[in-house]
PDB file of C-alpha atoms in Angstrom:
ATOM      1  CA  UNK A 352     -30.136   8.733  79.344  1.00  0.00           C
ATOM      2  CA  UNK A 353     -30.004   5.065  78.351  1.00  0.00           C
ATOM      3  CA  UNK A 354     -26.456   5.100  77.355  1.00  0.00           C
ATOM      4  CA  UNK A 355     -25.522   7.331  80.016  1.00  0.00           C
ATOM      5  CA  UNK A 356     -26.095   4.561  82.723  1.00  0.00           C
ATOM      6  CA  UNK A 357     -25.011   2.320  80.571  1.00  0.00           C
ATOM      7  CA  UNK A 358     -21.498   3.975  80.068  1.00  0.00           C
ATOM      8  CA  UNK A 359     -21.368   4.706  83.576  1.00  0.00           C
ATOM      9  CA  UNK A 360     -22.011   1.202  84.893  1.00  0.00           C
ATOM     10  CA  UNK A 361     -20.187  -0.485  82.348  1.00  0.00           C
ATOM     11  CA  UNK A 362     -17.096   1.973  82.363  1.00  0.00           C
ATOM     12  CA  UNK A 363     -17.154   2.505  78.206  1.00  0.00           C
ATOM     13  CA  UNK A 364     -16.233   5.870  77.606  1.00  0.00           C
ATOM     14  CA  UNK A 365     -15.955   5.791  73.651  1.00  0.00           C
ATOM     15  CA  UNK A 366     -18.744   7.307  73.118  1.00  0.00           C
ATOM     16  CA  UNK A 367     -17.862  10.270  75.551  1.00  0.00           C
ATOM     17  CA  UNK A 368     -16.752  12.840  73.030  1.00  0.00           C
ATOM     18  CA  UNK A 369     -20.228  12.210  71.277  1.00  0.00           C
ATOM     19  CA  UNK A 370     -21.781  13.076  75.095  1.00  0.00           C
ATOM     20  CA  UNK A 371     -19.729  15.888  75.215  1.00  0.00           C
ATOM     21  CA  UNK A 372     -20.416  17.424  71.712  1.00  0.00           C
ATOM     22  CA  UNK A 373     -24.595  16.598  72.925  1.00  0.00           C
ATOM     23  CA  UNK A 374     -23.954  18.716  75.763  1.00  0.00           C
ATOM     24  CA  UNK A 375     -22.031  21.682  74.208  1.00  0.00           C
ATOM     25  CA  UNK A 376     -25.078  21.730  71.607  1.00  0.00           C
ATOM     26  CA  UNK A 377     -27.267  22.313  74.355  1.00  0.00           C
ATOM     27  CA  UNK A 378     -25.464  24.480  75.667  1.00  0.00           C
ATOM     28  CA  UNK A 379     -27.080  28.463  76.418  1.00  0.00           C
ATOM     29  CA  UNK A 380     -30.408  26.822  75.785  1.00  0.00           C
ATOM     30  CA  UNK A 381     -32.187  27.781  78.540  1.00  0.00           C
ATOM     31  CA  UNK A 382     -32.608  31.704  79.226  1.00  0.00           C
ATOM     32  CA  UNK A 383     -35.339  33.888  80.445  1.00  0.00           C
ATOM     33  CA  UNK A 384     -36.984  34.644  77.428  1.00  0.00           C
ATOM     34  CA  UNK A 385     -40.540  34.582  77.038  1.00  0.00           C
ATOM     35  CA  UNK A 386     -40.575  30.927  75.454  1.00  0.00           C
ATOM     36  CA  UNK A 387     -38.207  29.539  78.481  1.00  0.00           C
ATOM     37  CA  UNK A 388     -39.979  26.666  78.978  1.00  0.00           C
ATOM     38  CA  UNK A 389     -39.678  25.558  75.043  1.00  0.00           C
ATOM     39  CA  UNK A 390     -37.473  22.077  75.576  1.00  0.00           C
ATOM     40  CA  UNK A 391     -35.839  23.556  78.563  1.00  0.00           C
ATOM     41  CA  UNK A 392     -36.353  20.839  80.839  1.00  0.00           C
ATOM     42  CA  UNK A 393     -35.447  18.278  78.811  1.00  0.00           C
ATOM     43  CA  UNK A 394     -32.284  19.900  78.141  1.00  0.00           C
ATOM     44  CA  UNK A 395     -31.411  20.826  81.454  1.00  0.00           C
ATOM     45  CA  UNK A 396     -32.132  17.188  82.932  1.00  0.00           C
ATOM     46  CA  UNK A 397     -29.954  15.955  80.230  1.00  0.00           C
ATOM     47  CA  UNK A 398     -27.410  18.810  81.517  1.00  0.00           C
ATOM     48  CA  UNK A 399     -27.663  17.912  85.174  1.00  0.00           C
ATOM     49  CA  UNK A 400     -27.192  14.063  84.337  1.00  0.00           C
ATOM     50  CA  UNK A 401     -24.179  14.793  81.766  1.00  0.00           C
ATOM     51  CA  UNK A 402     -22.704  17.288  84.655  1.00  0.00           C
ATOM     52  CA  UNK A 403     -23.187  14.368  87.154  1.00  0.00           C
ATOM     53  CA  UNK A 404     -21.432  11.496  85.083  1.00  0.00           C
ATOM     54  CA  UNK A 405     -18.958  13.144  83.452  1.00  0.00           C
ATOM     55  CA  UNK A 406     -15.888  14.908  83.599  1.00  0.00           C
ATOM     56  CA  UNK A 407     -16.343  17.728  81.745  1.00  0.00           C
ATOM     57  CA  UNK A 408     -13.857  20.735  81.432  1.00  0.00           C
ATOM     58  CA  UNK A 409     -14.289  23.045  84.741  1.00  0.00           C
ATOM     59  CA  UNK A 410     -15.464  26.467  82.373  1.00  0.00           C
ATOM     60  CA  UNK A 411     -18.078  24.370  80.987  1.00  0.00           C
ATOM     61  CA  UNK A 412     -19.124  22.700  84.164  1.00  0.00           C
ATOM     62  CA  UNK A 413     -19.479  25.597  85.839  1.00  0.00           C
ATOM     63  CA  UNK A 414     -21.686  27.214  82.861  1.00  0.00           C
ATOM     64  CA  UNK A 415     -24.075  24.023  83.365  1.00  0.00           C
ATOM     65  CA  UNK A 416     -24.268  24.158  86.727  1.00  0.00           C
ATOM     66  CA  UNK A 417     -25.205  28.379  86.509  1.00  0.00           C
ATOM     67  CA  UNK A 418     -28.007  27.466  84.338  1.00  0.00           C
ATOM     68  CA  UNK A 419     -29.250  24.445  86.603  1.00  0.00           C
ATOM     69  CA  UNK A 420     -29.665  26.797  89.031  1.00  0.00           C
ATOM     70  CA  UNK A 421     -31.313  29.212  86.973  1.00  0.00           C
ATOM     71  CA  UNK A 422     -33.913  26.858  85.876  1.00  0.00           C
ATOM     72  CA  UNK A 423     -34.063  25.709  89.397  1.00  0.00           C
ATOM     73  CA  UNK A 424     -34.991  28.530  90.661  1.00  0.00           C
ATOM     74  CA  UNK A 425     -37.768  29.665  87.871  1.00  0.00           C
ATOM     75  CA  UNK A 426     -39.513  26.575  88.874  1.00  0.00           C
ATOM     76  CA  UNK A 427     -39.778  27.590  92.133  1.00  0.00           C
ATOM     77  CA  UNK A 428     -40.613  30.369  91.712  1.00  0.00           C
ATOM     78  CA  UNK A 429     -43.403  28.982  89.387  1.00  0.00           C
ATOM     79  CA  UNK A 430     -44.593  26.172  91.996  1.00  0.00           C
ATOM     80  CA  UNK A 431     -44.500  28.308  95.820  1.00  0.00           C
ATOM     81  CA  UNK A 432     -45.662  31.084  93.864  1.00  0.00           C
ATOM     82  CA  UNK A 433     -48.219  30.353  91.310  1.00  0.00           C
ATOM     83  CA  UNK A 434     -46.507  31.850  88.578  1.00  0.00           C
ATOM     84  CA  UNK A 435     -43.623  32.606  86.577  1.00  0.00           C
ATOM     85  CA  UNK A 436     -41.354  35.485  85.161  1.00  0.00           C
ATOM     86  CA  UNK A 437     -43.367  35.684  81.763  1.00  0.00           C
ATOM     87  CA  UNK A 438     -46.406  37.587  81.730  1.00  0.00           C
ATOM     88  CA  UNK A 439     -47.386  36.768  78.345  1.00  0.00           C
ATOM     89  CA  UNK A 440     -46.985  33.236  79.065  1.00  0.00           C
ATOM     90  CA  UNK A 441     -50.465  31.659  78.810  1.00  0.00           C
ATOM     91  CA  UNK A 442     -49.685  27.700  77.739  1.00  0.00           C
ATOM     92  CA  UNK A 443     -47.335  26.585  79.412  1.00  0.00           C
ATOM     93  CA  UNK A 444     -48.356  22.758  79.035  1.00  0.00           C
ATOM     94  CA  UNK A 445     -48.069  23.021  74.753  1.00  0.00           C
ATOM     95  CA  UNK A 446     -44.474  24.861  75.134  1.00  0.00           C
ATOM     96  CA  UNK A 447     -43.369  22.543  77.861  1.00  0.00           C
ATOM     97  CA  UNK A 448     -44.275  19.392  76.157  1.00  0.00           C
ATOM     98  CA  UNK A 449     -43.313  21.050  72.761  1.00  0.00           C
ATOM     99  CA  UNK A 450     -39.619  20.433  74.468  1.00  0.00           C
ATOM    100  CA  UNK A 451     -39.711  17.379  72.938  1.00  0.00           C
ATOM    101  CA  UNK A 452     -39.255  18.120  69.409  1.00  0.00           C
ATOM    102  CA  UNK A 453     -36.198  20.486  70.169  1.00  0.00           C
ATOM    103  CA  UNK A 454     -34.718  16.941  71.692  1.00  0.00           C
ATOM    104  CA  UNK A 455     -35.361  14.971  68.805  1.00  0.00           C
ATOM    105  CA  UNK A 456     -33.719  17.654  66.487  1.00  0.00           C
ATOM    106  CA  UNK A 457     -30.873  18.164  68.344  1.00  0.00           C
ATOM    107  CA  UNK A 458     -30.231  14.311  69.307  1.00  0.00           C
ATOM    108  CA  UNK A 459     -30.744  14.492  65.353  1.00  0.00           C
ATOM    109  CA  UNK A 460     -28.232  17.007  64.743  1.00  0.00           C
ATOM    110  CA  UNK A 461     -25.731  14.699  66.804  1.00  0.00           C
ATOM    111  CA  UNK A 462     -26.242  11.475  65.305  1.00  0.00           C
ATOM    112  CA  UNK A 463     -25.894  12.917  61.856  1.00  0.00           C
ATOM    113  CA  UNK A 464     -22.193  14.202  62.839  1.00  0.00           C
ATOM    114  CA  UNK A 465     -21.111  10.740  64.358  1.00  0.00           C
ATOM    115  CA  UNK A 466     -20.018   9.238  61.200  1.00  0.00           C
ATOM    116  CA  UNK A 467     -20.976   5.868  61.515  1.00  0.00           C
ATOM    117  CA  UNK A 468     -21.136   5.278  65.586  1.00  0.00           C
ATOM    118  CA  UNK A 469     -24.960   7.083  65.982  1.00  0.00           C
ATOM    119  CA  UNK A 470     -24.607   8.351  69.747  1.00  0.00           C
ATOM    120  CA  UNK A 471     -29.088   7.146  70.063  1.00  0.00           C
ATOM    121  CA  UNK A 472     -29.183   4.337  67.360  1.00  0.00           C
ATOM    122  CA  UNK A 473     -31.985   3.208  69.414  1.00  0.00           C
ATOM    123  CA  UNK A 474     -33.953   6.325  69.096  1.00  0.00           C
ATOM    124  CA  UNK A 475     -33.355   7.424  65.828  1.00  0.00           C
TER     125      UNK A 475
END
């Protein structure tokens, strides 16, 4: 998120493609499955902010924004409700934090396909 702002603010878009290939990585992550939570709000905040700063093609843009809403919605669903679609979901907290290791792998993924320009040289 970092270099988000800081390509937004600062105008530099050469490290766009490398945003672009993040997102399309992420891509279909989220779903309804009984592990839904597993990383999906990291992704999906990375989503929303890439679909928010960047001019992505209109297919793909509207694909983000579909499962935005999606995940918008479970959660909800989850807080006016008390609960969520999954009945066999009984920890949420260790799959929702677990998120985090699904970033790292991916952001992982990406850096080792950037040649030499990492797009997180910061982070990893």
């Amino acid at each position: 998120m970092v270099l988000t702002e800081f390509m937004q603010k600062t105008k530099d878009d050469r490290y766009f493609s490398k945003m672009e290939y993040f997102a399309k990585l992420c891509k279909g992550i989220y779903s309804t499955s009984p592990s839904f939570f597993r990383g999906s709000a990291g992704f999906l905040y990375t989503f929303y902010k890439i679909y928010k700063n960047f001019k992505l093609n209109k297919e793909f843009r509207i694909e983000v924004v579909k499962q935005i809403e999606q995940f918008y919605l479970d959660i909800t669903n989850m807080i006016l409700n008390g609960k969520i679609y999954d009945v066999n979901f009984d920890n949420h907290e260790k799959n929702f934090f677990g998120g985090k290791e699904g970033i790292l792998t991916i952001l992982d993924l990406v850096n080792k396909n950037s040649d030499n320009q990492k797009i997180f040289p910061f982070i990893i």
